[in-house]
Tab-separated table of C-alpha atoms in Angstrom:
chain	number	residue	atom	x	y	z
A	1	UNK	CA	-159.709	172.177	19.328
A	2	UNK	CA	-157.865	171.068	22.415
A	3	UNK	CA	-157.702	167.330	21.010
A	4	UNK	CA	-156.801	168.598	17.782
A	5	UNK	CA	-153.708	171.111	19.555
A	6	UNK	CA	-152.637	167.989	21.714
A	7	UNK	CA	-152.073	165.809	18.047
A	8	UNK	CA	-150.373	168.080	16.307
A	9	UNK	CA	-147.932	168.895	19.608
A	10	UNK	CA	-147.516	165.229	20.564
A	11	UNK	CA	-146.038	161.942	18.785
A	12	UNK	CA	-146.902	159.019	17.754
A	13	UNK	CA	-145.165	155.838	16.667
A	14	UNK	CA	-144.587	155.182	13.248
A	15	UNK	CA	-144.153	151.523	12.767
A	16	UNK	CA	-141.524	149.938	10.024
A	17	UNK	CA	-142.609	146.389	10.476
A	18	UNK	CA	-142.570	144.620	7.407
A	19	UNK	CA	-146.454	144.115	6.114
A	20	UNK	CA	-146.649	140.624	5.318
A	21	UNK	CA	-149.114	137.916	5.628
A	22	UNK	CA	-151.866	140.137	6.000
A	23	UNK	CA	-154.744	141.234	4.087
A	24	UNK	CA	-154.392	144.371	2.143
A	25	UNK	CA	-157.469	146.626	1.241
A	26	UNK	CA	-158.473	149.552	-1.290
A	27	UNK	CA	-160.312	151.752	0.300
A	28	UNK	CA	-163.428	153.172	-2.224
A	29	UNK	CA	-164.749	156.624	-1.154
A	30	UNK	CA	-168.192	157.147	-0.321
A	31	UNK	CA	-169.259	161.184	-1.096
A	32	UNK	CA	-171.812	161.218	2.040
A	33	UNK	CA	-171.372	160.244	5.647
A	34	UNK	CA	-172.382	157.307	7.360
A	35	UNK	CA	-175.549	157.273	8.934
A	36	UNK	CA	-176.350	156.027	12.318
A	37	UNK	CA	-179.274	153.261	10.747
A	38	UNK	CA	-176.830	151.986	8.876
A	39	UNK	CA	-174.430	150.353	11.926
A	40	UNK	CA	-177.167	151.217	14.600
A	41	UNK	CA	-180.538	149.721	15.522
A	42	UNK	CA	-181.187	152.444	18.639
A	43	UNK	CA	-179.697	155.805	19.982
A	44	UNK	CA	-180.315	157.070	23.086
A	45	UNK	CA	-178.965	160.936	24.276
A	46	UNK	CA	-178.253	161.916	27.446
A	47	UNK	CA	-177.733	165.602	28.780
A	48	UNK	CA	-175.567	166.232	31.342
A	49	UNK	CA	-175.610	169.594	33.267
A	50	UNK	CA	-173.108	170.886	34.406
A	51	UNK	CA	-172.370	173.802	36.929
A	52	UNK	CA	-170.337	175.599	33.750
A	53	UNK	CA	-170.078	174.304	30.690
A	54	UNK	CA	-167.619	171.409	29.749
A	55	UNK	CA	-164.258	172.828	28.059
A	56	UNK	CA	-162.740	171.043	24.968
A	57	UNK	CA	-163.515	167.791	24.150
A	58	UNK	CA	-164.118	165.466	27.798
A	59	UNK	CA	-162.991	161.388	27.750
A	60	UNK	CA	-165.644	159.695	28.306
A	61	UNK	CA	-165.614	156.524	30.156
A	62	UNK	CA	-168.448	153.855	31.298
A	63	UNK	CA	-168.273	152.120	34.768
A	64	UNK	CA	-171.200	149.389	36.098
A	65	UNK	CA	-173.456	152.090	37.229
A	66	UNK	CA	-172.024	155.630	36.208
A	67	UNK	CA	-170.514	157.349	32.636
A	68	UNK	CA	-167.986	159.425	33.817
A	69	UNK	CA	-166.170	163.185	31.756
A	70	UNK	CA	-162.859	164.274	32.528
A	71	UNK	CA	-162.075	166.876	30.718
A	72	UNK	CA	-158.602	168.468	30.286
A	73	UNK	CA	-157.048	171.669	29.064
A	74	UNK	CA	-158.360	175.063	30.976
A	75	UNK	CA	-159.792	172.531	33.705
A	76	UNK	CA	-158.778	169.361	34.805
A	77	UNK	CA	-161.934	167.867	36.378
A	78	UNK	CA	-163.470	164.410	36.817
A	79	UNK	CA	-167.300	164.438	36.661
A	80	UNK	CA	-169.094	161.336	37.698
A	81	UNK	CA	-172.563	161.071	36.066
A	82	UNK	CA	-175.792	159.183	36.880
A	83	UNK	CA	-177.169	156.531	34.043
A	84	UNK	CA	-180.078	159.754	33.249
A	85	UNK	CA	-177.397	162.462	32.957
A	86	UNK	CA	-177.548	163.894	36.648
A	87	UNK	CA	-173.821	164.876	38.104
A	88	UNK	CA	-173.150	162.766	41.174
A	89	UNK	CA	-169.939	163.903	42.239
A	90	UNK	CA	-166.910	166.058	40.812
A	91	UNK	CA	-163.599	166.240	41.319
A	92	UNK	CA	-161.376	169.121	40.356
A	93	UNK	CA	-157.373	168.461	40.121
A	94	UNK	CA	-154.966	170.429	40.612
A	95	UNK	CA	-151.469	171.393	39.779
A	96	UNK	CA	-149.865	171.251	43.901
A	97	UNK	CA	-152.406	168.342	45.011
A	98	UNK	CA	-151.317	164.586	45.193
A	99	UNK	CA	-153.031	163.566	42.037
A	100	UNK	CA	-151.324	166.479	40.054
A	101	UNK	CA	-153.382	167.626	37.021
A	102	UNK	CA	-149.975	167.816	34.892
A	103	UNK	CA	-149.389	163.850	35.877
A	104	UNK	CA	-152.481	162.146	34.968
A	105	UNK	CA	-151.833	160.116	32.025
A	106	UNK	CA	-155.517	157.772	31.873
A	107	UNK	CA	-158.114	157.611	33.641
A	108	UNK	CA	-159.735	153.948	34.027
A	109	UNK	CA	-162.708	152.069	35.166
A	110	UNK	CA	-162.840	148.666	37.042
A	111	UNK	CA	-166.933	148.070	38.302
A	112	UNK	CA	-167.720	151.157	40.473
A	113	UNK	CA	-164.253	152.327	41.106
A	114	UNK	CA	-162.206	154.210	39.313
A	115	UNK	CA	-158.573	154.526	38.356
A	116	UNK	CA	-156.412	157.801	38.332
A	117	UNK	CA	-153.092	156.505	36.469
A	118	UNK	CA	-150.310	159.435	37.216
A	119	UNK	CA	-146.760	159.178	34.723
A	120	UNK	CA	-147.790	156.299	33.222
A	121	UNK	CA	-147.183	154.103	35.900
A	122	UNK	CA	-148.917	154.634	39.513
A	123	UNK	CA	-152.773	154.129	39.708
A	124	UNK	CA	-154.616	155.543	42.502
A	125	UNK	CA	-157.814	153.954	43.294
A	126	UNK	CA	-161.011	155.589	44.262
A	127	UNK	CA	-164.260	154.533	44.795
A	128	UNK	CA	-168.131	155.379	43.612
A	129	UNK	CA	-167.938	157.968	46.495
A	130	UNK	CA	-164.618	159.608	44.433
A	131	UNK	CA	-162.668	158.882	47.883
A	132	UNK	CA	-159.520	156.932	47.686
A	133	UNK	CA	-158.941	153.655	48.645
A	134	UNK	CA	-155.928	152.648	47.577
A	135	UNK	CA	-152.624	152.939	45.361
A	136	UNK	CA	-150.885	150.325	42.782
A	137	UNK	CA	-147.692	150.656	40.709
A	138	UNK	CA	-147.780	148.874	36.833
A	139	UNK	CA	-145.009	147.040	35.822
A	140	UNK	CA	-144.586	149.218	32.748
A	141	UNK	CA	-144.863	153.028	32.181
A	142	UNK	CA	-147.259	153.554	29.183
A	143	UNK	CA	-149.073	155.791	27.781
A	144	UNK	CA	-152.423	153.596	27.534
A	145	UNK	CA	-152.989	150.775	29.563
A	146	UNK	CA	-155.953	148.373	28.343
A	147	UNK	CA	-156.991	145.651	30.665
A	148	UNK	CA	-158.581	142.606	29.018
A	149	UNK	CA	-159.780	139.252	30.340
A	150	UNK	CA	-156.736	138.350	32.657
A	151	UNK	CA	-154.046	140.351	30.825
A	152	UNK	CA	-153.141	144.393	30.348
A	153	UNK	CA	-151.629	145.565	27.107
A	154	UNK	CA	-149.412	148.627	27.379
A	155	UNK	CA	-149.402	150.774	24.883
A	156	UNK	CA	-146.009	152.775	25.651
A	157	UNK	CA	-146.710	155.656	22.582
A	158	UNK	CA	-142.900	157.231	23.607
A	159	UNK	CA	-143.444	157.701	27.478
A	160	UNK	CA	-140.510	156.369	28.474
A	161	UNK	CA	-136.718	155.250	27.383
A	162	UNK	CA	-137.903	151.502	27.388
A	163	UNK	CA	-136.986	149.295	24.336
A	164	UNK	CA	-140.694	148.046	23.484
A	165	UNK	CA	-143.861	149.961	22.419
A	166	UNK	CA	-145.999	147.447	23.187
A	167	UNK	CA	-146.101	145.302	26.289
A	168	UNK	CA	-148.626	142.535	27.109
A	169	UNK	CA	-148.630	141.278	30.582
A	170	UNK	CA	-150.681	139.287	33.029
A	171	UNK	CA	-151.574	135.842	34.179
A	172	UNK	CA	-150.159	134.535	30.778
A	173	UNK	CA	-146.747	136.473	31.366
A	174	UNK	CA	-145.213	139.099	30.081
A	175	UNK	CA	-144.375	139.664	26.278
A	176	UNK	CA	-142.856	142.214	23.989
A	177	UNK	CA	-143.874	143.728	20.043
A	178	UNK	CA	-142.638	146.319	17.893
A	179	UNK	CA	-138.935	147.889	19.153
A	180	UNK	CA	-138.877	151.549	19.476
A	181	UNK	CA	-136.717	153.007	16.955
A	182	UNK	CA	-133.925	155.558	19.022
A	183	UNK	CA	-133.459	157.584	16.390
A	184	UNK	CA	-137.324	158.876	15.833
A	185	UNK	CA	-138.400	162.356	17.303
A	186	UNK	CA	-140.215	162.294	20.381
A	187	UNK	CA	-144.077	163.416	20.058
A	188	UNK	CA	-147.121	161.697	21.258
A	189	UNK	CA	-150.736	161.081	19.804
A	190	UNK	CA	-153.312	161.305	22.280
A	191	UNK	CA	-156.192	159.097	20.587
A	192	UNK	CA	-159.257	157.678	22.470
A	193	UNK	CA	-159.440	154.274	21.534
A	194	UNK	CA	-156.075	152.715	20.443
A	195	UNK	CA	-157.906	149.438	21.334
A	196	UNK	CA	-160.875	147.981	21.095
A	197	UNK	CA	-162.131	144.147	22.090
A	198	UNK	CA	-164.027	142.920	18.960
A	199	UNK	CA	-165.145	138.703	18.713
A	200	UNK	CA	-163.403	137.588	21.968
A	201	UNK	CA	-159.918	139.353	21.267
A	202	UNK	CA	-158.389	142.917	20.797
A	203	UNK	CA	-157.918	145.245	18.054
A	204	UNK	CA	-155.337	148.070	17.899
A	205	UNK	CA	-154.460	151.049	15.673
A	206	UNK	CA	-151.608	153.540	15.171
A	207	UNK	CA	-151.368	156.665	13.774
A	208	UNK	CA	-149.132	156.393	10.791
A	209	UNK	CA	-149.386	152.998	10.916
A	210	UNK	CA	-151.553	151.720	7.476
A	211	UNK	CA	-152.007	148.315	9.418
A	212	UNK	CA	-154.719	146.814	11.935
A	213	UNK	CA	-153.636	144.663	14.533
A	214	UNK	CA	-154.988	142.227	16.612
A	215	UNK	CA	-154.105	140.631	19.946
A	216	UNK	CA	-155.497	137.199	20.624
A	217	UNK	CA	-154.312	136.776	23.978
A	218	UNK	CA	-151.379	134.449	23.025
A	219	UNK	CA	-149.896	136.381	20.184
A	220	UNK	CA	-150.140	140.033	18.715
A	221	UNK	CA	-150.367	140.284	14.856
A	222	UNK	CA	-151.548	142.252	12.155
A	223	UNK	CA	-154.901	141.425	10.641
A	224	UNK	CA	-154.990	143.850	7.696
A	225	UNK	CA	-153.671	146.964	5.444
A	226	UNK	CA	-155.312	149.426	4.515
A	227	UNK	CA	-153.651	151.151	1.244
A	228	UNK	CA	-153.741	154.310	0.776
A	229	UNK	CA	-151.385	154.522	-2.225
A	230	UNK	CA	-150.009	157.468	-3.554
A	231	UNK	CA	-151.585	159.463	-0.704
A	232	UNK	CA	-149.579	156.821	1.672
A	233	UNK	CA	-147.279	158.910	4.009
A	234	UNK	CA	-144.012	157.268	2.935
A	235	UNK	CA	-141.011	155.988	5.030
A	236	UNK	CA	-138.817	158.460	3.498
A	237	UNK	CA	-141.356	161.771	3.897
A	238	UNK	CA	-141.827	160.568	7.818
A	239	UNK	CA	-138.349	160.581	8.612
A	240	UNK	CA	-137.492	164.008	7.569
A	241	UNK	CA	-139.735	164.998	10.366
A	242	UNK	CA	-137.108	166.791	13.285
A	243	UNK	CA	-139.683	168.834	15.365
A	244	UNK	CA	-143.322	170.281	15.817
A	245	UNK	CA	-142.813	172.641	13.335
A	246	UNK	CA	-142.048	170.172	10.938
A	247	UNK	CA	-144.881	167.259	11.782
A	248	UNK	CA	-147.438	170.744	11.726
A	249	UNK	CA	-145.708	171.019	7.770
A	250	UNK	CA	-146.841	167.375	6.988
A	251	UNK	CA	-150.511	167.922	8.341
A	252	UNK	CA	-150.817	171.263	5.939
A	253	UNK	CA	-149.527	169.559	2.830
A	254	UNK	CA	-152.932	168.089	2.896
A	255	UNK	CA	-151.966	165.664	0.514
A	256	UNK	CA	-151.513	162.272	2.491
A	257	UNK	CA	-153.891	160.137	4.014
A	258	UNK	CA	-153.295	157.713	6.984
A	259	UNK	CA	-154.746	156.080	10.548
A	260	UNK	CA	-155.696	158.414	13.356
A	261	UNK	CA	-154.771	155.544	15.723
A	262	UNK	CA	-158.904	155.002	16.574
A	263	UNK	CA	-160.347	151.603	16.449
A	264	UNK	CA	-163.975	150.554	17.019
A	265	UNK	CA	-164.997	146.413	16.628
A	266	UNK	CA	-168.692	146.915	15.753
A	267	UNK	CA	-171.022	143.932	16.019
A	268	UNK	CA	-170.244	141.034	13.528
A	269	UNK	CA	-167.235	141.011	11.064
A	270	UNK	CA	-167.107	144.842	11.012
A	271	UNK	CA	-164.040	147.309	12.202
A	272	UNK	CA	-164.213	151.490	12.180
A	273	UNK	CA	-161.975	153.473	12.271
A	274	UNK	CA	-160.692	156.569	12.384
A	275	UNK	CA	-158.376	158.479	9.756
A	276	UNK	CA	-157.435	161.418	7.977
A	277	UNK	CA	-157.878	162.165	4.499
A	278	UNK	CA	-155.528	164.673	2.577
A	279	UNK	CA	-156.112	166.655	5.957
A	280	UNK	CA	-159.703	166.026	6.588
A	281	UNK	CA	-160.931	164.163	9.143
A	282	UNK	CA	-163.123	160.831	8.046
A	283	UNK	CA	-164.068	157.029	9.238
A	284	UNK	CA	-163.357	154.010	7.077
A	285	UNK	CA	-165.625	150.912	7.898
A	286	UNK	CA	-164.127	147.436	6.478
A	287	UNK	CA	-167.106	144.775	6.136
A	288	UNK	CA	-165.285	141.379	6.245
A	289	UNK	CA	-168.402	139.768	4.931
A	290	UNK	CA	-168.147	141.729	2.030
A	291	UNK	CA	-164.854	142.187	1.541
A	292	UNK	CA	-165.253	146.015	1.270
A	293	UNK	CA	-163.502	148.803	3.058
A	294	UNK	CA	-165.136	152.146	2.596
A	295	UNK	CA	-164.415	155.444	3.667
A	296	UNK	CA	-167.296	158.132	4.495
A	297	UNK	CA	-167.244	162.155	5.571
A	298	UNK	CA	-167.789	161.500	8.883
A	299	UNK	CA	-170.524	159.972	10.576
A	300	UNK	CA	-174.545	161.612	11.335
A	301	UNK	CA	-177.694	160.898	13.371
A	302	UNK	CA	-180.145	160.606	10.926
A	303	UNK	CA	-182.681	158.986	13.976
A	304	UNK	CA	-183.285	162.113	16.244
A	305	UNK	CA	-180.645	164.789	16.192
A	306	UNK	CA	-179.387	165.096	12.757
A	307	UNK	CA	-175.891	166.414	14.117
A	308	UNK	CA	-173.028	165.403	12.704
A	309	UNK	CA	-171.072	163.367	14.986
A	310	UNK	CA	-167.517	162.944	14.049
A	311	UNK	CA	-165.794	159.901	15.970
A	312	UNK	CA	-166.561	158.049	18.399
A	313	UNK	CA	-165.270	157.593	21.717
A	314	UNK	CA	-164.846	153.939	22.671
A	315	UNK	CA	-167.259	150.715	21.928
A	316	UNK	CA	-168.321	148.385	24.707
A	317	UNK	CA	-170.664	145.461	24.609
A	318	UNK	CA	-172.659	146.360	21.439
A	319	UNK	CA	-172.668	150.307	21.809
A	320	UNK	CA	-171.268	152.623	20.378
A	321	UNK	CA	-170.334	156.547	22.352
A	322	UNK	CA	-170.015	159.580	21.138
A	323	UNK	CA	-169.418	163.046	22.958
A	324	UNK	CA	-170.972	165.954	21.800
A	325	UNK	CA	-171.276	169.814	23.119
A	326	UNK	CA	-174.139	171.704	24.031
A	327	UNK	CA	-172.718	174.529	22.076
A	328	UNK	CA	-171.976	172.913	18.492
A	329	UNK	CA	-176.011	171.496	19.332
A	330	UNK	CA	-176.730	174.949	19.505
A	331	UNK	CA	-174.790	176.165	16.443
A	332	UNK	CA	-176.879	173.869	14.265
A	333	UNK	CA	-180.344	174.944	16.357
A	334	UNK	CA	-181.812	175.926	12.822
A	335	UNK	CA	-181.312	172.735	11.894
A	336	UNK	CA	-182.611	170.282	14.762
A	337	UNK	CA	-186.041	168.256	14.209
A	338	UNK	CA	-188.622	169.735	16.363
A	339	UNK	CA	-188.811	166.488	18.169
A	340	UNK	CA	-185.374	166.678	19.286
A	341	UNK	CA	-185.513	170.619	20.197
A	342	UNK	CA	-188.604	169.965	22.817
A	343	UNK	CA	-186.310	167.278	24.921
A	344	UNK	CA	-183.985	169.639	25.532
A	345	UNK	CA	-183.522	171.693	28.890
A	346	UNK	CA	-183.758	175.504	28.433
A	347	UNK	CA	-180.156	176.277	28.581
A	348	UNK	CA	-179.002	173.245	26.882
A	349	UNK	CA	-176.051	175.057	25.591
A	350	UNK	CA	-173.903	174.732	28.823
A	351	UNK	CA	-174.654	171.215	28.597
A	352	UNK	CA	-172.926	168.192	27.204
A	353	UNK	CA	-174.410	164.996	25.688
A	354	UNK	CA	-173.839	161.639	25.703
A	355	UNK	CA	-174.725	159.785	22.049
A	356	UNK	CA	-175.134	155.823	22.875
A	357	UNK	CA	-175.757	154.152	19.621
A	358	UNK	CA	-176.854	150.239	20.060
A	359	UNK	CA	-175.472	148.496	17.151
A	360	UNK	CA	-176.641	146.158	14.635
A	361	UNK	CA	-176.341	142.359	15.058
């Protein structure tokens, strides 16, 4: 619910670039969800208890020897998490401490240490022991910063009064794509994967944005459309938007469909992503092979849980993550294969669980 609060209160950027050479696709609808055997040769679930149980919907993140949850919204706390579930170390942030809750725009990992980025700009390092050991200012303010190979790409999303969205910078110097537009109204989307490295390069989504783009470390283009047609949010219907109350009008019409701004490069010649569908949530999977981009109600376990398990978090070397509450486990307890039930821990409702989904070749 948080997440979902956060996207309807925040902006994102709505790009006019002109779609050309690029592949377009029609998407065909699927009436089921997409089942982990289908993408997925293994899942593995981790619970992780907590002291109290995790509040909205945690980032998860992935360092050499630790998964880390920092969740946001009643608490702002970092929770560093042992490869079999076990909580390490925490740290809680608060609102009149140097790393102010309010401030802390990502949160990123670099081998065992980890990154607390505050307005878009400052990181402050800390190591596996959660103590500091250092500070660094980024050359841009952004909303997303995405480190890959020897370059970053910043991902600006309307932080700051700058004259580029995008920003890639590095060894290979510093370049520039897609000028803000002054006149748009200032909102963000908070997504979890914008970006994605997928066959030795980088893919990247917007919301609002029916195009896939890809970064190949020299240039930053888009790779393909997806059209929606009629159900297309047009150019037109997006710039009557003013305020909240008016981007909240769009997302009950319930009649357009568009990109979430989530992007997943899955073994292969395969891309999912996330979007929304006349104002349901869904995940469209393009097989290049094939030629065939398909969109299904969500995705499921099938293998051990048979929970439903919405989108994913982030994909990194040939897995696939997915977050999902003790509590929504619990909601669906009539429903859970025996097998699964007598793994979990008796009050496996104040815990949270980590979905790791090993993809297909």
């Amino acid at each position: 619910m948080w997440r979902n609060l956060i996207f309807i209160l925040l902006f994102v950027f709505y790009s006019c670039t002109q779609k050309t050479d690029q592949f377009s696709f029609t998407p065909s609808q699927v009436d089921k969800p997409l089942l982990v055997s289908e993408i997925g040769k293994n899942l593995d679930i981790i619970e992780v208890k907590t002291k109290y149980p995790i509040s909205g919907t945690p980032t998860i993140l992935k360092s050499d020897r630790y998964f880390y949850l920092f969740e946001e919204g009643i608490v702002f706390s970092l929770h560093q998490i042992e490869k079999n579930g076990v909580i390490r170390k925490s740290i809680d942030f608060g609102f009149d401490d140097k790393l102010n809750a309010n401030a802390i725009t990502q949160i990123i990992t670099q081998n065992d240490s980890i990154g607390i980025i505050t307005y878009g700009q400052q990181i402050t390092w800390l190591n596996e022991e959660l103590k500091e050991i250092g500070t660094e200012k980024l050359p841009f303010k952004a909303k997303v910063h995405f480190r890959n190979s020897s370059n970053t790409i910043a991902y600006t999303n309307g932080i700051d009064d700058g004259e580029w969205d995008i920003l890639t910078y590095g060894s290979r110097g510093t370049k520039s794509y897609f000028s803000i537009d002054k006149n748009r109204y200032h909102f963000y989307n908070q997504t979890f994967s914008p970006f994605s490295n997928w066959n030795g390069k980088t893919l990247f989504s917007q919301a609002f944005n029916d195009t896939i783009y890809i970064w190949d470390q020299v240039d930053f283009k888009p790779l393909f459309q997806v059209d929606f047609g009629a159900n297309a949010v047009t150019k037109d219907r997006f710039s009557q938007i003013q305020g909240a109350m008016d981007m909240l009008q769009l997302f009950n019409e319930k009649k357009y469909s568009y990109l979430l701004g989530e992007i997943y490069g899955l073994n292969g010649n395969r891309i999912l992503f996330g979007l929304s569908q006349k104002g349901n949530q869904a995940l469209g999977l393009l097989d290049f092979n094939s030629e065939e981009l398909k969109i299904y109600r969500g995705l499921v376990d099938n293998s051990i849980s048979g929970i439903n398990l919405f989108a994913p978090q982030f994909v990194e070397d040939g897995v696939l993550y997915f977050g999902v509450s003790g509590e929504r486990i619990k909601e669906n307890s009539d429903r859970l294969p025996d097998s699964f039930k007598h793994r979990l821990s008796k009050d496996y409702a104040d815990s949270y669980f980590i979905y790791c989904l090993e993809l297909n070749d």
